[in-house]
mmCIF file of C-alpha atoms in Angstrom:
data_model
loop_
_atom_site.group_PDB
_atom_site.id
_atom_site.type_symbol
_atom_site.label_atom_id
_atom_site.label_comp_id
_atom_site.label_asym_id
_atom_site.label_seq_id
_atom_site.Cartn_x
_atom_site.Cartn_y
_atom_site.Cartn_z
ATOM 1 C CA MET A 1 0.000 0.000 0.000
ATOM 2 C CA THR A 2 1.298 3.444 -0.912
ATOM 3 C CA SER A 3 1.670 5.909 1.945
ATOM 4 C CA SER A 4 -0.105 9.266 1.811
ATOM 5 C CA GLU A 5 3.303 11.007 1.781
ATOM 6 C CA THR A 6 4.385 9.159 -1.356
ATOM 7 C CA PHE A 7 1.015 9.692 -3.018
ATOM 8 C CA HIS A 8 1.261 13.398 -2.180
ATOM 9 C CA VAL A 9 4.680 13.664 -3.822
ATOM 10 C CA VAL A 10 3.439 11.970 -6.994
ATOM 11 C CA SER A 11 0.212 13.961 -7.224
ATOM 12 C CA THR A 12 2.050 17.217 -6.491
ATOM 13 C CA GLU A 13 4.533 16.550 -9.279
ATOM 14 C CA LEU A 14 1.654 15.937 -11.666
ATOM 15 C CA VAL A 15 0.043 19.233 -10.638
ATOM 16 C CA VAL A 16 3.269 21.233 -10.834
ATOM 17 C CA GLY A 17 4.278 19.727 -14.159
ATOM 18 C CA SER A 18 0.929 20.231 -15.831
ATOM 19 C CA PHE A 19 0.465 23.770 -14.517
ATOM 20 C CA SER A 20 4.033 24.687 -15.540
ATOM 21 C CA VAL A 21 3.427 23.542 -19.111
ATOM 22 C CA SER A 22 0.047 25.268 -19.087
ATOM 23 C CA GLY A 23 1.519 28.560 -17.844
ATOM 24 C CA LEU A 24 4.245 28.552 -20.474
ATOM 25 C CA SER A 25 1.652 27.735 -23.139
ATOM 26 C CA PHE A 26 -0.553 30.627 -21.989
ATOM 27 C CA VAL A 27 2.439 32.961 -22.317
ATOM 28 C CA PHE A 28 2.932 31.755 -25.886
ATOM 29 C CA CYS A 29 -0.809 32.125 -26.554
ATOM 30 C CA LEU A 30 -0.637 35.745 -25.427
ATOM 31 C CA PHE A 31 2.417 36.433 -27.583
ATOM 32 C CA LEU A 32 0.833 34.761 -30.612
ATOM 33 C CA HIS A 33 -2.632 36.300 -30.341
ATOM 34 C CA LEU A 34 -1.331 39.782 -29.552
ATOM 35 C CA GLY A 35 0.923 39.607 -32.598
ATOM 36 C CA TRP A 36 4.248 39.616 -30.759
ATOM 37 C CA LEU A 37 5.093 36.269 -32.377
ATOM 38 C CA LYS A 38 4.249 35.836 -36.052
ATOM 39 C CA LYS A 39 3.553 32.083 -36.194
ATOM 40 C CA ASP A 40 -0.165 31.668 -36.914
ATOM 41 C CA ASP A 41 0.180 27.913 -37.322
ATOM 42 C CA TRP A 42 1.314 27.688 -33.667
ATOM 43 C CA LYS A 43 -1.891 29.239 -32.287
ATOM 44 C CA PRO A 44 -4.010 26.057 -32.213
ATOM 45 C CA LEU A 45 -1.115 24.029 -30.808
ATOM 46 C CA PHE A 46 -0.481 26.272 -27.810
ATOM 47 C CA ASP A 47 -4.208 26.832 -27.271
ATOM 48 C CA HIS A 48 -4.833 23.090 -27.007
ATOM 49 C CA VAL A 49 -1.746 22.408 -24.892
ATOM 50 C CA ALA A 50 -2.544 25.283 -22.479
ATOM 51 C CA HIS A 51 -6.100 24.139 -21.880
ATOM 52 C CA PHE A 52 -5.464 20.386 -21.891
ATOM 53 C CA THR A 53 -2.668 20.640 -19.327
ATOM 54 C CA LEU A 54 -4.795 23.052 -17.299
ATOM 55 C CA ALA A 55 -7.617 20.489 -17.235
ATOM 56 C CA PHE A 56 -5.182 17.735 -16.271
ATOM 57 C CA GLY A 57 -3.810 19.908 -13.463
ATOM 58 C CA LEU A 58 -7.349 20.572 -12.267
ATOM 59 C CA ILE A 59 -8.057 16.857 -12.097
ATOM 60 C CA ALA A 60 -4.834 16.170 -10.167
ATOM 61 C CA THR A 61 -5.151 19.114 -7.723
ATOM 62 C CA PRO A 62 -7.774 17.624 -5.355
ATOM 63 C CA PHE A 63 -5.645 14.500 -4.997
ATOM 64 C CA ALA A 64 -2.622 16.640 -4.079
ATOM 65 C CA ILE A 65 -4.639 18.690 -1.576
ATOM 66 C CA LEU A 66 -6.272 15.707 0.135
ATOM 67 C CA SER A 67 -3.090 13.638 0.275
ATOM 68 C CA GLY A 68 -1.205 16.665 1.580
ATOM 69 C CA LEU A 69 -3.694 17.178 4.372
ATOM 70 C CA SER A 70 -3.585 13.511 5.357
ATOM 71 C CA SER A 71 0.219 13.354 5.296
ATOM 72 C CA ALA A 72 0.805 16.619 7.195
ATOM 73 C CA PRO A 73 1.938 16.283 10.787
ATOM 74 C CA GLY A 74 -0.584 17.273 13.435
ATOM 75 C CA ASP A 75 -4.135 18.269 12.590
ATOM 76 C CA GLY A 76 -3.358 19.186 8.982
ATOM 77 C CA LEU A 77 -3.514 22.979 9.142
ATOM 78 C CA GLY A 78 -1.399 23.717 12.204
ATOM 79 C CA SER A 79 1.288 25.592 10.292
ATOM 80 C CA PRO A 80 0.989 28.980 8.559
ATOM 81 C CA LEU A 81 2.791 27.417 5.592
ATOM 82 C CA LEU A 82 0.074 24.796 5.203
ATOM 83 C CA VAL A 83 -2.682 27.407 5.486
ATOM 84 C CA ASN A 84 -1.000 29.462 2.762
ATOM 85 C CA LYS A 85 -0.654 26.346 0.619
ATOM 86 C CA MET A 86 -4.377 25.668 0.976
ATOM 87 C CA LEU A 87 -5.351 29.266 0.155
ATOM 88 C CA LEU A 88 -3.072 29.492 -2.878
ATOM 89 C CA SER A 89 -4.067 26.101 -4.264
ATOM 90 C CA MET A 90 -7.757 26.970 -3.957
ATOM 91 C CA THR A 91 -7.100 30.327 -5.647
ATOM 92 C CA GLY A 92 -5.254 28.563 -8.448
ATOM 93 C CA MET A 93 -8.132 26.107 -8.823
ATOM 94 C CA GLY A 94 -10.611 28.997 -9.006
ATOM 95 C CA PHE A 95 -8.655 30.760 -11.733
ATOM 96 C CA ALA A 96 -8.181 27.484 -13.615
ATOM 97 C CA ILE A 97 -11.877 26.593 -13.460
ATOM 98 C CA GLY A 98 -12.804 30.064 -14.707
ATOM 99 C CA VAL A 99 -10.366 29.844 -17.601
ATOM 100 C CA PHE A 100 -11.364 26.314 -18.516
ATOM 101 C CA VAL A 101 -15.096 27.022 -18.387
ATOM 102 C CA SER A 102 -14.772 30.204 -20.448
ATOM 103 C CA ARG A 103 -12.684 28.376 -23.080
ATOM 104 C CA PHE A 104 -15.145 25.475 -23.119
ATOM 105 C CA ARG A 105 -18.197 27.733 -23.504
ATOM 106 C CA LEU A 106 -16.711 30.294 -25.891
ATOM 107 C CA GLY A 107 -14.359 28.140 -27.876
ATOM 108 C CA LYS A 108 -11.727 30.029 -29.822
ATOM 109 C CA LYS A 109 -13.691 33.261 -29.402
ATOM 110 C CA VAL A 110 -11.677 33.916 -26.234
ATOM 111 C CA TRP A 111 -8.774 34.833 -28.519
ATOM 112 C CA GLN A 112 -10.730 37.065 -30.946
ATOM 113 C CA THR A 113 -10.312 40.474 -29.291
ATOM 114 C CA GLY A 114 -7.356 42.033 -27.567
ATOM 115 C CA LYS A 115 -9.245 42.478 -24.299
ATOM 116 C CA SER A 116 -10.506 38.929 -24.096
ATOM 117 C CA THR A 117 -7.070 37.629 -25.077
ATOM 118 C CA VAL A 118 -5.387 39.563 -22.294
ATOM 119 C CA VAL A 119 -7.992 38.624 -19.654
ATOM 120 C CA HIS A 120 -8.017 34.955 -20.623
ATOM 121 C CA GLY A 121 -4.243 34.693 -20.895
ATOM 122 C CA ILE A 122 -3.541 36.519 -17.631
ATOM 123 C CA ALA A 123 -6.138 34.433 -15.785
ATOM 124 C CA GLY A 124 -4.495 31.264 -17.123
ATOM 125 C CA ILE A 125 -1.072 32.482 -16.062
ATOM 126 C CA ALA A 126 -2.444 33.493 -12.629
ATOM 127 C CA ALA A 127 -3.778 29.953 -12.138
ATOM 128 C CA CYS A 128 -0.390 28.517 -12.948
ATOM 129 C CA GLU A 129 1.541 30.975 -10.785
ATOM 130 C CA SER A 130 -0.733 30.265 -7.823
ATOM 131 C CA MET A 131 0.043 26.572 -8.127
ATOM 132 C CA LEU A 132 3.779 27.165 -8.504
ATOM 133 C CA LEU A 133 3.765 29.364 -5.394
ATOM 134 C CA THR A 134 1.930 26.571 -3.619
ATOM 135 C CA ALA A 135 4.672 24.146 -4.628
ATOM 136 C CA SER A 136 7.325 26.584 -3.465
ATOM 137 C CA ILE A 137 5.697 26.783 -0.042
ATOM 138 C CA GLY A 138 5.659 22.985 0.028
ATOM 139 C CA GLY A 139 9.408 22.962 -0.566
ATOM 140 C CA THR A 140 9.881 25.424 2.264
ATOM 141 C CA PHE A 141 7.706 23.284 4.542
ATOM 142 C CA THR A 142 9.434 19.950 3.825
ATOM 143 C CA ARG A 143 13.035 20.953 3.046
ATOM 144 C CA GLY A 144 13.321 24.440 4.541
ATOM 145 C CA GLU A 145 14.124 25.935 1.129
ATOM 146 C CA SER A 146 12.564 26.609 -2.253
ATOM 147 C CA LEU A 147 13.493 28.020 -5.637
ATOM 148 C CA LEU A 148 11.842 31.325 -4.739
ATOM 149 C CA ASP A 149 13.868 31.973 -1.571
ATOM 150 C CA ALA A 150 15.705 34.811 -3.346
ATOM 151 C CA PHE A 151 12.449 36.819 -3.275
ATOM 152 C CA GLN A 152 12.065 36.359 0.504
ATOM 153 C CA LEU A 153 8.315 35.840 0.282
ATOM 154 C CA PRO A 154 6.452 35.957 3.609
ATOM 155 C CA TYR A 155 5.513 32.283 3.781
ATOM 156 C CA ASP A 156 5.260 32.307 7.582
ATOM 157 C CA ASP A 157 2.559 34.985 7.571
ATOM 158 C CA VAL A 158 -0.908 33.647 6.903
ATOM 159 C CA LEU A 159 -2.087 35.341 3.766
ATOM 160 C CA LEU A 160 -5.700 36.246 4.319
ATOM 161 C CA PHE A 161 -5.934 38.077 1.034
ATOM 162 C CA PRO A 162 -5.610 41.792 1.580
ATOM 163 C CA LEU A 163 -8.289 43.965 0.065
ATOM 164 C CA ALA A 164 -6.246 44.788 -3.053
ATOM 165 C CA ILE A 165 -5.675 41.122 -3.940
ATOM 166 C CA SER A 166 -9.269 40.162 -3.165
ATOM 167 C CA GLY A 167 -10.591 43.101 -5.201
ATOM 168 C CA THR A 168 -8.356 42.287 -8.169
ATOM 169 C CA ALA A 169 -9.409 38.630 -8.131
ATOM 170 C CA LEU A 170 -13.072 39.598 -7.803
ATOM 171 C CA ILE A 171 -12.902 42.085 -10.684
ATOM 172 C CA LEU A 172 -11.070 39.601 -12.879
ATOM 173 C CA GLY A 173 -13.564 36.828 -12.052
ATOM 174 C CA VAL A 174 -16.622 39.005 -12.613
ATOM 175 C CA GLY A 175 -15.085 40.355 -15.811
ATOM 176 C CA MET A 176 -14.568 36.846 -17.129
ATOM 177 C CA LEU A 177 -18.150 35.906 -16.247
ATOM 178 C CA VAL A 178 -19.585 39.017 -17.921
ATOM 179 C CA LEU A 179 -17.380 38.534 -20.963
ATOM 180 C CA GLY A 180 -18.493 34.918 -21.245
ATOM 181 C CA TRP A 181 -22.132 35.805 -20.796
ATOM 182 C CA LEU A 182 -22.019 38.603 -23.390
ATOM 183 C CA ARG A 183 -20.243 36.422 -25.931
ATOM 184 C CA THR A 184 -22.720 33.560 -25.608
ATOM 185 C CA SER A 185 -25.952 35.604 -25.420
ATOM 186 C CA PRO A 186 -28.149 35.182 -28.493
ATOM 187 C CA PRO A 187 -28.579 38.346 -30.559
ATOM 188 C CA SER A 188 -31.696 40.364 -29.875
ATOM 189 C CA SER A 189 -34.615 39.774 -32.236
ATOM 190 C CA VAL A 190 -36.000 43.268 -31.607
ATOM 191 C CA HIS A 191 -35.307 45.648 -34.511
#
């Protein structure tokens, strides 16, 4: 039988790997659709890779969260690092679900205008960065170090989302919902 610690390592690597590929693909999608890269034949490739790996990461994330909680020492959320991991992973899941649902409902229309391209791409990148920060906190928790130590991020302070971060996330989420609703509404039959 596999221990919860081993299962957590495997599921975390799946999440980190898929979200890393997704984030890099969203960067390329932004560059391609904003015209900074002139390779039109790459657009469908990076679009599919970004969203497929995002969906795979979404599927693997609950397994990483649950196995992490069961393998953590103590009651599961006794450390500020673990609380921050939970908050960031849930934030990343929220961004990822929003991006995935908008791409599923709108199709390639998410890349048609500059505004929707920027909102969709930045939301996809935000999902990936939230998950990579979560992984960095995990490295700090288990090994006492991470790749992001040079930035001296306040991992020991419980991040309860200051007003600016909460407001930005709320505006971005509502904007994505409104954009999706406006793009899928049937045209008015009133002349």
